[in-house]
Coordinates of C-alpha atoms in Angstrom, one line a residue:
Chain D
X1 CA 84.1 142.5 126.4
X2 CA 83.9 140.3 123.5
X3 CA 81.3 142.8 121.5
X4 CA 83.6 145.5 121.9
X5 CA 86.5 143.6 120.7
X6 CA 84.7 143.5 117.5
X7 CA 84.0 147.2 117.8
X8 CA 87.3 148.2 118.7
X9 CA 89.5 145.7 116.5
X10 CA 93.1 145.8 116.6
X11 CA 93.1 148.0 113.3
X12 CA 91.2 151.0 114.9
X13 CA 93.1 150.7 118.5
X14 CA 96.5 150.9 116.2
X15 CA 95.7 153.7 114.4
X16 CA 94.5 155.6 117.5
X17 CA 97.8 155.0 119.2
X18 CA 99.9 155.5 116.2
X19 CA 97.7 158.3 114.1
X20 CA 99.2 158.2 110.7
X21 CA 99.7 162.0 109.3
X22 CA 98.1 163.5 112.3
X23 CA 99.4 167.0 112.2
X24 CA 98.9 170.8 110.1
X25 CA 100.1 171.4 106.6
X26 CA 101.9 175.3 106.3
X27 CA 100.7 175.9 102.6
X28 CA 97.3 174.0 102.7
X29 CA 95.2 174.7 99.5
X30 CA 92.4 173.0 101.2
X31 CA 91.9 173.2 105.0
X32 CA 88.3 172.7 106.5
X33 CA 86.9 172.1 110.6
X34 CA 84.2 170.0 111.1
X35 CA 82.5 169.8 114.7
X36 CA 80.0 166.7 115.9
X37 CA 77.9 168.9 117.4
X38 CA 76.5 165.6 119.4
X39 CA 79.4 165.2 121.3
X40 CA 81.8 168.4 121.0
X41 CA 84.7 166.4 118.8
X42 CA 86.4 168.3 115.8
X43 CA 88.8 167.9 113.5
X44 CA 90.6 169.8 110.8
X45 CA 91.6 168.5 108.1
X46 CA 93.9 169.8 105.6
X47 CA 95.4 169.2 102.1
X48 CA 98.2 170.3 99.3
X49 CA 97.9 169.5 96.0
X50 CA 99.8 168.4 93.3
X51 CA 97.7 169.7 89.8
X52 CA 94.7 167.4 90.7
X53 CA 96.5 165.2 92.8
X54 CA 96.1 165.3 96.3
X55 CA 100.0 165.2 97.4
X56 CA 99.9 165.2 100.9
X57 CA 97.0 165.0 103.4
X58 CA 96.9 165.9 107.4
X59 CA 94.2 165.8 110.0
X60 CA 94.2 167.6 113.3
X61 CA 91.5 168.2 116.2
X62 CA 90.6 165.9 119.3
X63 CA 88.3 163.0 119.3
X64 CA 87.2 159.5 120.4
X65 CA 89.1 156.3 119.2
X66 CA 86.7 155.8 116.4
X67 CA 87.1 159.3 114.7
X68 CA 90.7 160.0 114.9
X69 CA 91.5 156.2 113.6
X70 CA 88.6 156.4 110.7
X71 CA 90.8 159.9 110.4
X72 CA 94.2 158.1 110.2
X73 CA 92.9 155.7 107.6
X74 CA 91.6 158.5 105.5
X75 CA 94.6 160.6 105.3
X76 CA 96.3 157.3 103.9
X77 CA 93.9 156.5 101.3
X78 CA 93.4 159.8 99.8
X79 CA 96.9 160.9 99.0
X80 CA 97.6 160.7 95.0
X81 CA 94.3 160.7 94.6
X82 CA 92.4 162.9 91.8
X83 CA 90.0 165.2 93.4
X84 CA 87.1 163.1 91.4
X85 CA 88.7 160.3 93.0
X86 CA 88.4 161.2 96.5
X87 CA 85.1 162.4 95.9
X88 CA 84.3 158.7 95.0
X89 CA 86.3 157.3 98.0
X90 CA 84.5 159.6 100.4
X91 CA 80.7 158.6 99.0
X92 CA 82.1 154.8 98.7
X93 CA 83.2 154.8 102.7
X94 CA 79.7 157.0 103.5
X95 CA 78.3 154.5 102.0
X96 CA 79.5 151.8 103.6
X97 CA 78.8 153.4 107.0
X98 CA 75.0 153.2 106.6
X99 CA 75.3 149.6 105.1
X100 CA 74.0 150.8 101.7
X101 CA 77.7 148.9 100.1
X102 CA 80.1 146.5 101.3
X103 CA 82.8 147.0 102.7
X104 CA 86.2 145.5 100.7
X105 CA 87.3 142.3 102.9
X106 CA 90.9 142.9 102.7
X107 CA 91.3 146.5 103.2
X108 CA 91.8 147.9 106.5
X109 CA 88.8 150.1 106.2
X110 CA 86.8 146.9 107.1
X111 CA 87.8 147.3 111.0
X112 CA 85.2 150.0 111.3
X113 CA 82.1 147.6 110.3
X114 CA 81.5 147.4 113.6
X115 CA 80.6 150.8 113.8
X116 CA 77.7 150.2 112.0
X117 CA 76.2 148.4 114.8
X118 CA 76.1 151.7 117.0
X119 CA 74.3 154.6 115.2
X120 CA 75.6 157.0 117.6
X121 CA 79.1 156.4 116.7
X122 CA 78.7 156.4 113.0
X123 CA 78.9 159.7 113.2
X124 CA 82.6 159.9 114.7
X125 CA 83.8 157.8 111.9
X126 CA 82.6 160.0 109.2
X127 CA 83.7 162.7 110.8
X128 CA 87.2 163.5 108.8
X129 CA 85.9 162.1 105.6
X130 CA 82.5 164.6 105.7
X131 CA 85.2 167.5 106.4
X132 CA 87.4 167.0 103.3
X133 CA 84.2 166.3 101.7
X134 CA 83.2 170.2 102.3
X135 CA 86.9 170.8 101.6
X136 CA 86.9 169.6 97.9
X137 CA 83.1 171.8 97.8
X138 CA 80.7 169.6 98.1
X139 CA 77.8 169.7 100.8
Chain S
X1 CA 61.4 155.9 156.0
X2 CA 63.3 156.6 153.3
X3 CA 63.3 152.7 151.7
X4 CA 65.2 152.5 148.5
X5 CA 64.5 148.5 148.1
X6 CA 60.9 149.8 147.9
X7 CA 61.1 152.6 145.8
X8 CA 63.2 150.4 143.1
X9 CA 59.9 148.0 142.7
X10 CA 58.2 151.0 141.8
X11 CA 60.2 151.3 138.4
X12 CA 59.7 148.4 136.3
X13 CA 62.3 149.6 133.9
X14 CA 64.7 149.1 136.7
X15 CA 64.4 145.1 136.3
X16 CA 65.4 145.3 132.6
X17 CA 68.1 143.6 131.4
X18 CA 70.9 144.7 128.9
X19 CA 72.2 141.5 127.3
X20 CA 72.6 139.3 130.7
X21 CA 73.7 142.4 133.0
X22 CA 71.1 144.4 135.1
X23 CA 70.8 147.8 134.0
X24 CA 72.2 150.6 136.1
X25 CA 70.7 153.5 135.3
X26 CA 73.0 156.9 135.5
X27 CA 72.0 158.8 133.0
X28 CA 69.3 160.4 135.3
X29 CA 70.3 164.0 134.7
X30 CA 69.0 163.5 130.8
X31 CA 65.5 162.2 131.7
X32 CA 64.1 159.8 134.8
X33 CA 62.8 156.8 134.9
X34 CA 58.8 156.7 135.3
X35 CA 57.5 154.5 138.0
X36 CA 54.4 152.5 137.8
X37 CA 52.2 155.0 139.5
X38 CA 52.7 157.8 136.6
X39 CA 52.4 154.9 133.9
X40 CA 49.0 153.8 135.3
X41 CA 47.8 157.4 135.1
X42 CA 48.3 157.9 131.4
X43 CA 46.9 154.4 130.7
X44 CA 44.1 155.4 133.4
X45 CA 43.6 158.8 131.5
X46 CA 43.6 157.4 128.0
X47 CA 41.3 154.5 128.5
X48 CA 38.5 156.5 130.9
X49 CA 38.6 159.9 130.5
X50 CA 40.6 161.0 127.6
X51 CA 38.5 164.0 125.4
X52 CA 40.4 167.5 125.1
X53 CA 40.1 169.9 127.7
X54 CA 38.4 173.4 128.3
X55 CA 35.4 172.8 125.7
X56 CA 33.5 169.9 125.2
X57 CA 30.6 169.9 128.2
X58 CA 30.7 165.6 127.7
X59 CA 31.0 164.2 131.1
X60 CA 35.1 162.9 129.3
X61 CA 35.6 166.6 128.7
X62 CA 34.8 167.5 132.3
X63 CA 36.7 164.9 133.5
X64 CA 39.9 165.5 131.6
X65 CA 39.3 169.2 132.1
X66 CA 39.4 168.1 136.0
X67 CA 42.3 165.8 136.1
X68 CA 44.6 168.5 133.9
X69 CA 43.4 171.5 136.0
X70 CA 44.3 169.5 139.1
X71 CA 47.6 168.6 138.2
X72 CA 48.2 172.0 137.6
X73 CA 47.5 172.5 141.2
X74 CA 49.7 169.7 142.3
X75 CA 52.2 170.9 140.8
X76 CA 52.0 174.4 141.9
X77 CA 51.8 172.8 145.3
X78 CA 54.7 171.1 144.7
X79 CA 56.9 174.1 143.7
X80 CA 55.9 176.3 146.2
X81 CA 53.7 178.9 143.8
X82 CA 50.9 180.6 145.7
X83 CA 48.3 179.4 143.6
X84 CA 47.8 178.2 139.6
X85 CA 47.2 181.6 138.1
X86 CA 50.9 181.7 137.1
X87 CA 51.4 178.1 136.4
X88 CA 51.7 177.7 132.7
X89 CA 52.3 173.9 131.2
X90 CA 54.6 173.7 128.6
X91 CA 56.7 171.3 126.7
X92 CA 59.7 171.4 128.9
X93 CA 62.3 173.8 130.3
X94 CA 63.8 175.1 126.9
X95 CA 59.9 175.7 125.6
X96 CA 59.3 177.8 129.1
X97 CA 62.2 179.2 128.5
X98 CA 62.6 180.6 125.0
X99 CA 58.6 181.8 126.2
X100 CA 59.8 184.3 128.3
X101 CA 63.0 185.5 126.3
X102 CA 59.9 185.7 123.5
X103 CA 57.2 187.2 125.0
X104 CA 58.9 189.1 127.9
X105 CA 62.1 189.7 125.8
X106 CA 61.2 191.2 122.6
X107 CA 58.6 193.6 123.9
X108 CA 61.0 194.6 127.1
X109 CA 64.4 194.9 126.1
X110 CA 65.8 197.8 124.1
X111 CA 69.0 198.6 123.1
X112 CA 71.7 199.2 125.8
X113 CA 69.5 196.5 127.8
X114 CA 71.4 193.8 129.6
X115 CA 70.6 190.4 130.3
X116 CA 72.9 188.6 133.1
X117 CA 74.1 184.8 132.5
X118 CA 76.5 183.0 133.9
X119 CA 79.3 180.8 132.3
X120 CA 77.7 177.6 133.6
X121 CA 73.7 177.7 131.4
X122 CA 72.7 175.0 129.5
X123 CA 72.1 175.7 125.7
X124 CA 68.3 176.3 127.0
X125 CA 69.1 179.3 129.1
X126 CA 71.6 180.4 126.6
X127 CA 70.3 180.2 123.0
X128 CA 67.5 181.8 123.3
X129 CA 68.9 185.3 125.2
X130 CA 70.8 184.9 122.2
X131 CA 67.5 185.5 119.7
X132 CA 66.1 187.8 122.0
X133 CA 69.3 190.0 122.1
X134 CA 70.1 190.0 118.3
X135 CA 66.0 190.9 118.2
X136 CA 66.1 194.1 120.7
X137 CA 70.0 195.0 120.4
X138 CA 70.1 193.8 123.8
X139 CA 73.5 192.6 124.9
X140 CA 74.5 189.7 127.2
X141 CA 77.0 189.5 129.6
X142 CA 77.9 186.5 131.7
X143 CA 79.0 185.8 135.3
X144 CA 82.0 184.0 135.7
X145 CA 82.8 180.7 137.3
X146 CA 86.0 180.2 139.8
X147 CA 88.4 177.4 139.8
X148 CA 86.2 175.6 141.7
X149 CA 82.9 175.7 139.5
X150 CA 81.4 177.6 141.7
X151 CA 79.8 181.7 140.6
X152 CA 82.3 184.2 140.9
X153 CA 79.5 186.5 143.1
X154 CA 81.6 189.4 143.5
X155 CA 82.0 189.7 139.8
X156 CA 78.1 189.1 139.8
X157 CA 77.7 192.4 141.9
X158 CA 79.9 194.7 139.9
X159 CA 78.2 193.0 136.8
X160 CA 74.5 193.9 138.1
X161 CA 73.7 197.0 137.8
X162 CA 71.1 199.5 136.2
X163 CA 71.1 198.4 132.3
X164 CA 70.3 194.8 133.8
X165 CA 66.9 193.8 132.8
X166 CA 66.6 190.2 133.3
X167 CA 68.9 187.6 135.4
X168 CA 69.1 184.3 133.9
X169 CA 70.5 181.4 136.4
X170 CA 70.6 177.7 136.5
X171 CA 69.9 176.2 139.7
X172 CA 71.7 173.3 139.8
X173 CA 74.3 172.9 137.2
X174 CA 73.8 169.7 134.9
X175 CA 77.6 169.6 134.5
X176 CA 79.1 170.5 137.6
X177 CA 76.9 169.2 140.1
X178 CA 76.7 172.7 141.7
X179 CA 73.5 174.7 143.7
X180 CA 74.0 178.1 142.3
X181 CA 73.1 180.9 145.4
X182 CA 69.9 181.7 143.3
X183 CA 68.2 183.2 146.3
X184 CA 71.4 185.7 146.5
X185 CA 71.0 186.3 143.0
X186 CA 67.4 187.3 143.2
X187 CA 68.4 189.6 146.0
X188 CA 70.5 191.5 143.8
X189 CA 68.7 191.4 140.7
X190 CA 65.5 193.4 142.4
X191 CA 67.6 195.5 144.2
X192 CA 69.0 196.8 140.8
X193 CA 65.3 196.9 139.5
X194 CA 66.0 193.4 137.0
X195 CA 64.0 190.4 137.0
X196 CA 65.1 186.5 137.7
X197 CA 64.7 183.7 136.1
X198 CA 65.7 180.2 137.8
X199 CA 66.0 177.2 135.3
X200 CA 65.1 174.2 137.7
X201 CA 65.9 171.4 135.5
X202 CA 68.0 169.9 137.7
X203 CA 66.7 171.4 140.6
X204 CA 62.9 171.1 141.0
X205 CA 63.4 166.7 140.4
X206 CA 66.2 166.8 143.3
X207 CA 66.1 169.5 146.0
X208 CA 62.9 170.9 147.6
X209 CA 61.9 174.0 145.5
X210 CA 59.5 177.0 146.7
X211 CA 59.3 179.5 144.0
X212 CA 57.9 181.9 146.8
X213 CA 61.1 181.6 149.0
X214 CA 63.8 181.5 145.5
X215 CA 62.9 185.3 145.3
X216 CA 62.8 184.5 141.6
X217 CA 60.0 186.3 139.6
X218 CA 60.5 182.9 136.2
X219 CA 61.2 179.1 137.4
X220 CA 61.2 176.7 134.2
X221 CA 61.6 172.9 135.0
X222 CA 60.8 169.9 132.4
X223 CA 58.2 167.1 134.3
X224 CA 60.6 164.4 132.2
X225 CA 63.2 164.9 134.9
X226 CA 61.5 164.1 137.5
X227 CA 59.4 160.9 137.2
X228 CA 57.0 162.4 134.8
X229 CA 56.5 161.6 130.7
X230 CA 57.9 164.0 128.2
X231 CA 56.0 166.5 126.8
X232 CA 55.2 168.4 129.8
X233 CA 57.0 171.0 131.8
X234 CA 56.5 174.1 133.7
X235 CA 56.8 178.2 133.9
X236 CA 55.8 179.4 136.8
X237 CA 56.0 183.1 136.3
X238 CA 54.5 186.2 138.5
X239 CA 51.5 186.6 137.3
X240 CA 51.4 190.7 137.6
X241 CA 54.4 190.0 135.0
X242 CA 52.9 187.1 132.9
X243 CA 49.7 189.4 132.5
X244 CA 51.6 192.2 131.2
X245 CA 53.5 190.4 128.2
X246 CA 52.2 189.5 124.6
X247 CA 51.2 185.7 123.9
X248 CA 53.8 183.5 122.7
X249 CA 51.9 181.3 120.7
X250 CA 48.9 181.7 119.2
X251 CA 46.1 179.9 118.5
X252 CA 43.0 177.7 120.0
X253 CA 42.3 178.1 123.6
X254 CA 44.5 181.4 124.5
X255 CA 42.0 183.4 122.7
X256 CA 39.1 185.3 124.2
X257 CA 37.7 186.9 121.7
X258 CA 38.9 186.1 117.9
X259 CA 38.1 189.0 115.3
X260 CA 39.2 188.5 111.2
X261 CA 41.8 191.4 111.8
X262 CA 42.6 191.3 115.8
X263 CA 41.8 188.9 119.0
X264 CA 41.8 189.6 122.6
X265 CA 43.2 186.9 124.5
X266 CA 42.6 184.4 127.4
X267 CA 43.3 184.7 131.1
X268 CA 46.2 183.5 132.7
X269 CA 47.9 180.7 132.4
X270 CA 45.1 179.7 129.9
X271 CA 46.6 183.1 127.6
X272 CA 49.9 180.8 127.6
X273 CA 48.4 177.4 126.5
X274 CA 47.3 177.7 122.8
X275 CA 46.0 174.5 121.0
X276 CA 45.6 171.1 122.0
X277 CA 48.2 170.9 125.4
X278 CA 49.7 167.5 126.5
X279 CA 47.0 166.4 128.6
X280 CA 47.9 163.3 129.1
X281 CA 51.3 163.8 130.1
X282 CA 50.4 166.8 132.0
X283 CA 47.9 164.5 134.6
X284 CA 50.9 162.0 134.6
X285 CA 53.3 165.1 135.9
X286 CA 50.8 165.1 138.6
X287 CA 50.7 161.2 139.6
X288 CA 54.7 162.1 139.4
X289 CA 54.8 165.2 142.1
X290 CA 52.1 163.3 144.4
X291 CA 54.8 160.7 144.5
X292 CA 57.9 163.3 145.0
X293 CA 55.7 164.6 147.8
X294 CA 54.9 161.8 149.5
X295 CA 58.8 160.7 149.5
X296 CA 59.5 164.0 150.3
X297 CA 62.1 166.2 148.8
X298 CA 64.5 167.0 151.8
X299 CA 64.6 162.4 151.6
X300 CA 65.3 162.3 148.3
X301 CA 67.9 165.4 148.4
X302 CA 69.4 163.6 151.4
X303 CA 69.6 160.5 149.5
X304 CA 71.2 161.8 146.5
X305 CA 73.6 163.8 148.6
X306 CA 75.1 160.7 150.1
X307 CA 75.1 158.6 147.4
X308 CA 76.8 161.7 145.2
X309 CA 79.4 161.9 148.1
X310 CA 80.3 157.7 148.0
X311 CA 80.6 158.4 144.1
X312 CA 82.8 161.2 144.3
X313 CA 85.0 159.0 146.6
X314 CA 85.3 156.3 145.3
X315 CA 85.2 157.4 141.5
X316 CA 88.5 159.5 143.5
X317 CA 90.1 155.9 143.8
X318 CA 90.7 155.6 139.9
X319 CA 94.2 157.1 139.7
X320 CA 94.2 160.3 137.6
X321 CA 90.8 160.7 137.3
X322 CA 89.8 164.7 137.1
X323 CA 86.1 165.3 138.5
X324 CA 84.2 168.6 138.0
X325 CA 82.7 170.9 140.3
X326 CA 83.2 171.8 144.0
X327 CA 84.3 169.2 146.7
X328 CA 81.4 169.8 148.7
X329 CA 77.4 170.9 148.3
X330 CA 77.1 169.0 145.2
X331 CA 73.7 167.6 143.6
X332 CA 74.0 163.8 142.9
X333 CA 75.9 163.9 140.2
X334 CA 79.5 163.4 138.9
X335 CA 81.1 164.7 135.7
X336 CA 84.8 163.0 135.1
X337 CA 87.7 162.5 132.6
X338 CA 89.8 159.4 132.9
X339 CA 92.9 159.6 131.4
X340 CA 93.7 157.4 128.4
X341 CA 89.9 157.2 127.6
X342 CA 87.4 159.0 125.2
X343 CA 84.3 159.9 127.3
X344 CA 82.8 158.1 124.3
X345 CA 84.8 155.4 124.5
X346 CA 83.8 155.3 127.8
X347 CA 80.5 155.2 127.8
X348 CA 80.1 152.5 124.8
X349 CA 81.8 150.4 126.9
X350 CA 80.3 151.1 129.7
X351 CA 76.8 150.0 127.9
X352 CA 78.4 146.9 127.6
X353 CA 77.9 146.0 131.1
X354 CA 74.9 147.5 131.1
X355 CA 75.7 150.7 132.6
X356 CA 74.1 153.5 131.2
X357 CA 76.1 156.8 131.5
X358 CA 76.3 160.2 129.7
X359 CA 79.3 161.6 127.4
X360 CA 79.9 164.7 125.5
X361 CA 79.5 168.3 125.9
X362 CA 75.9 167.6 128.0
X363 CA 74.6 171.1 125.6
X364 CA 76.6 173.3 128.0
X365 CA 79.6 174.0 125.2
X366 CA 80.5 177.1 126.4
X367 CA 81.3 175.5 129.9
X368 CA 83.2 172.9 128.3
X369 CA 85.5 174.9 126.6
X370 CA 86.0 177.2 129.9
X371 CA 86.9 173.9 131.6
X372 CA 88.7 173.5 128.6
X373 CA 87.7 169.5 127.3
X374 CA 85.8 168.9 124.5
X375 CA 83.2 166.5 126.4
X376 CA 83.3 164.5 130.0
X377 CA 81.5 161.4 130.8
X378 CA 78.9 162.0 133.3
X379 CA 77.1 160.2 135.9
X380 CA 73.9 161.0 137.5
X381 CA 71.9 159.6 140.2
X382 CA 67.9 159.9 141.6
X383 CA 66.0 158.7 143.7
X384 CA 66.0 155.0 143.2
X385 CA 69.9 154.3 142.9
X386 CA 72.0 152.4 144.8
X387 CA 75.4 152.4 146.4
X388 CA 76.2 149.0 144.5
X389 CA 75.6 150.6 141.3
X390 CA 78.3 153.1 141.9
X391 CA 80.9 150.0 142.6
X392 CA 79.3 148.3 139.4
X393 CA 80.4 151.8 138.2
X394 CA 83.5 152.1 139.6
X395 CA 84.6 148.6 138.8
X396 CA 83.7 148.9 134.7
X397 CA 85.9 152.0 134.9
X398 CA 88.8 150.7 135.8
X399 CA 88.3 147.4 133.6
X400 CA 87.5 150.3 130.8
X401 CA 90.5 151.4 131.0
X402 CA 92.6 148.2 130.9
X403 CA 91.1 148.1 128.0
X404 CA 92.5 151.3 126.5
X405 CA 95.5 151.4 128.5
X406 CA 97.8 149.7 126.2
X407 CA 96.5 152.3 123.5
X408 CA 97.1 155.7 125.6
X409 CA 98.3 158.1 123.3

């Protein structure tokens, strides 16, 4: 079990218990569902925004640990964000996942390295972040 | 006798290791594992006979020619067809499949047509009545399942009737472990005038299959399944039915005659077969059926059954576990949720003791959202497993879910 301890750190297990902003936004200026047509998981992810900022951030949908913790952590990070900025944050953590940048030691996005290590699961940690990607417009 | 110590030695793969664990294989229902016999006769046909097939008049060609045509008649044996005219290799059971919604579809089904599923088809049996309706203007209608998993057949008699065209059935389900009464099915499809198609991906590798006694007029299995290599699978269609629709592919080989603006085409199943087939891995479905024959099917089914009857106990043990499917008549496998647990979850660590199982939606969506989960974990058994690989099963489950316990939302 000690291989899947580094998989599923203490980071991801707490955020799958304790989903920060799991839930639906009423006025939502940006909402967009995103299947993994691999293994049948969706989520929906929803936004409001303040001018450019993004004021408050929600995700929704069912999924394996991996997903709906990478999930959590992104509705953290992207709030007060510019949309250019969550753009970037969104290509930075893609990026990450296929090992083409580091991931930032101290920041708890560093509990899904692991992930990395299984290419069928990288995939249900880009899952959210891919979704408000096609939220903000891109493809 | 039926010795499974002795039919394990025949898999080499079944000796591998993952990290220091012995593989348990249980992912069966996806693809088999090939014993030696069937890896002996690709190396055998690449390094002494290999040349392509139908053309050449080289004593390779000949013999290539030879060892494909007489797989073909192995495995026509081995389903039960009355001889190879209908026998057409393909490249699995979604390739025969898609053929006849293709060929038979488009030039048979008009608007107001219907074509009758049922609730339970894999994406292969599905997707491609869904092209050949949005072609014609057919429509598709679906039988139902009950509680149980089993085919609401009452519905499927008030739902046959005279606009049905075409009957489309899996055999054994991939997902809930069920026989589906195909032969009943058949009944009622000629009696309203419709034809049947069985998909025997899950059937044709575990339960003995006669094509002649199904009733069924289509049968579509993929050689991958059971023992074989990929690449190579079977339609076995009637061939008064077969002869009557347009090619599907066209090309080398199905041709008879080939004129700049029109062609005539090849006899059956040759008219089927266009360009360079998989010969290789069509002689090694062969070596594979001699093998399923000489075990013999009503073994193997009888193995499976008991050993998918101590899963389905003792996977029962785990407290709250929900398993798929009927009680009783199941195929050999079991499709499960554990409480607390992600299938996926599951499953990776499950690999971590080297035990190889299935999760997700097993491309049978519309099924999962019927049973109403997103995906299940699934484990499937053949020929060559063992009643200690279901503890090993049982016992990673439950550690599995000490694992996630502490984190149940």
């Amino acid at each position: 079990m000690s291989m899947m301890r580094e998989l599923y750190t203490q980071v991801i297990l707490d955020h799958y218990q304790r989903p920060r902003n799991r839930g639906k936004l009423e006025d939502a200026e940006l909402e967009e569902h995103l299947l993994n047509p691999l293994c049948g998981d969706e989520v929906t992810v929803c936004a409001t925004f303040d001018g450019d900022k993004v004021a408050d951030v929600k995700f929704s949908g069912r999924g394996c640990s991996i997903s709906q913790a990478s999930a959590s952590m992104m509705t953290e990070r992207l709030v007060g964000k510019s949309r250019e900025e969550a753009r970037a944050q969104i290509e930075g953590f893609k990026a990450m996942m296929i090992g083409e940048r580091e991931f930032p030691e101290t920041d708890d996005l560093a509990a899904l390295k692991g992930v990395i290590r299984y290419p069928s699961r990288i995939k249900c940690a880009t899952l959210a972040w891919t979704a408000f990607q096609r939220g903000l417009g891109i493809r | 006798m039926y010795d499974v110590d002795e039919i394990r030695r025949e898999f080499p793969i079944l000796d591998r290791r993952i990290g220091d664990k012995r593989l348990v294989y249980l992912d069966n229902a996806a693809t088999s594992q090939k014993p030696r016999r069937v890896l002996d006769a690709l190396t055998k046909y690449y390094e002494r006979h290999n040349a392509n097939i139908h053309r050449g008049v080289h004593r390779l060609a000949e013999e290539a020619t030879a060892a494909y045509e007489e797989s073909r008649a192995k495995v026509a044996r081995f389903l039960g067809a009355p001889g190879t005219t209908g026998l057409v290799f393909t490249r699995g059971t979604t390739e025969s499949i898609n053929l006849v919604a293709y060929a038979w579809g488009r030039k048979n089904l008009r608007e107001g047509d219907e074509v009758l599923l049922t609730e339970v088809e894999h994406h292969s049996n599905l997707v491609p009545w869904q092209l050949a309706a949005q072609a014609t203007g057919a429509r598709l209608r679906f039988v139902p399942i009950r509680e149980d998993g089993t085919l609401d057949m009452e519905e499927a008699g008030r739902l046959i009737g005279p606009k049905t065209k075409l009957v489309g059935c899996i055999h054994a389900s991939n997902v809930l472990a069920t026989i589906n009464p195909v032969v009943k099915l058949a009944r009622m499809a000629r009696e309203a005038g419709a034809l049947m198609l069985v998909d025997g991906a899950q059937s044709a590798p575990h339960l003995p299959v006669d094509v002649e006694a199904l009733g069924c007029d289509f049968f579509a299995c993929s050689g991958h399944k059971m023992l074989g290599p990929t690449g190579v699978g079977v339609l076995w269609g009637r061939p008064e039915i077969l002869e009557e629709m347009d090619p599907f592919l066209g090309g080398g080989e199905m041709i008879r005659e080939v004129r700049l603006d029109h062609s005539t085409y090849n006899d059956l199943p040759y008219k089927f077969e266009a360009g360079t087939m998989n010969i290789a891995q069509a002689v090694g479905l062969g070596a594979a059926v001699d093998y399923l024959g000489e075990l013999g099917m009503e073994n193997v089914r009888e193995h499976e059954r008991r050993l998918g009857e101590y899963a389905y106990g003792r996977l029962s043990e785990l407290e709250g576990i929900e398993i798929y499917g009927p009680k009783e008549e199941r195929t050999g496998l079991v499709s499960f949720s554990l409480p607390d647990v992600h299938p996926h979850d599951l499953s990776q660590l499950l690999d971590e003791e080297g035990i190889a199982i299935r999760s997700g939606h097993h491309c049978a969506q519309p099924l999962m959202r019927r049973l109403g989960v997103p995906a299940t974990a699934r484990a499937s058994f053949y020929l060559y497993n063992v009643e200690e690989e279901v503890d090993r099963l049982v016992e990673a489950l439950a550690r599995a879910r000490e694992f996630f316990r502490p984190y149940a939302i």
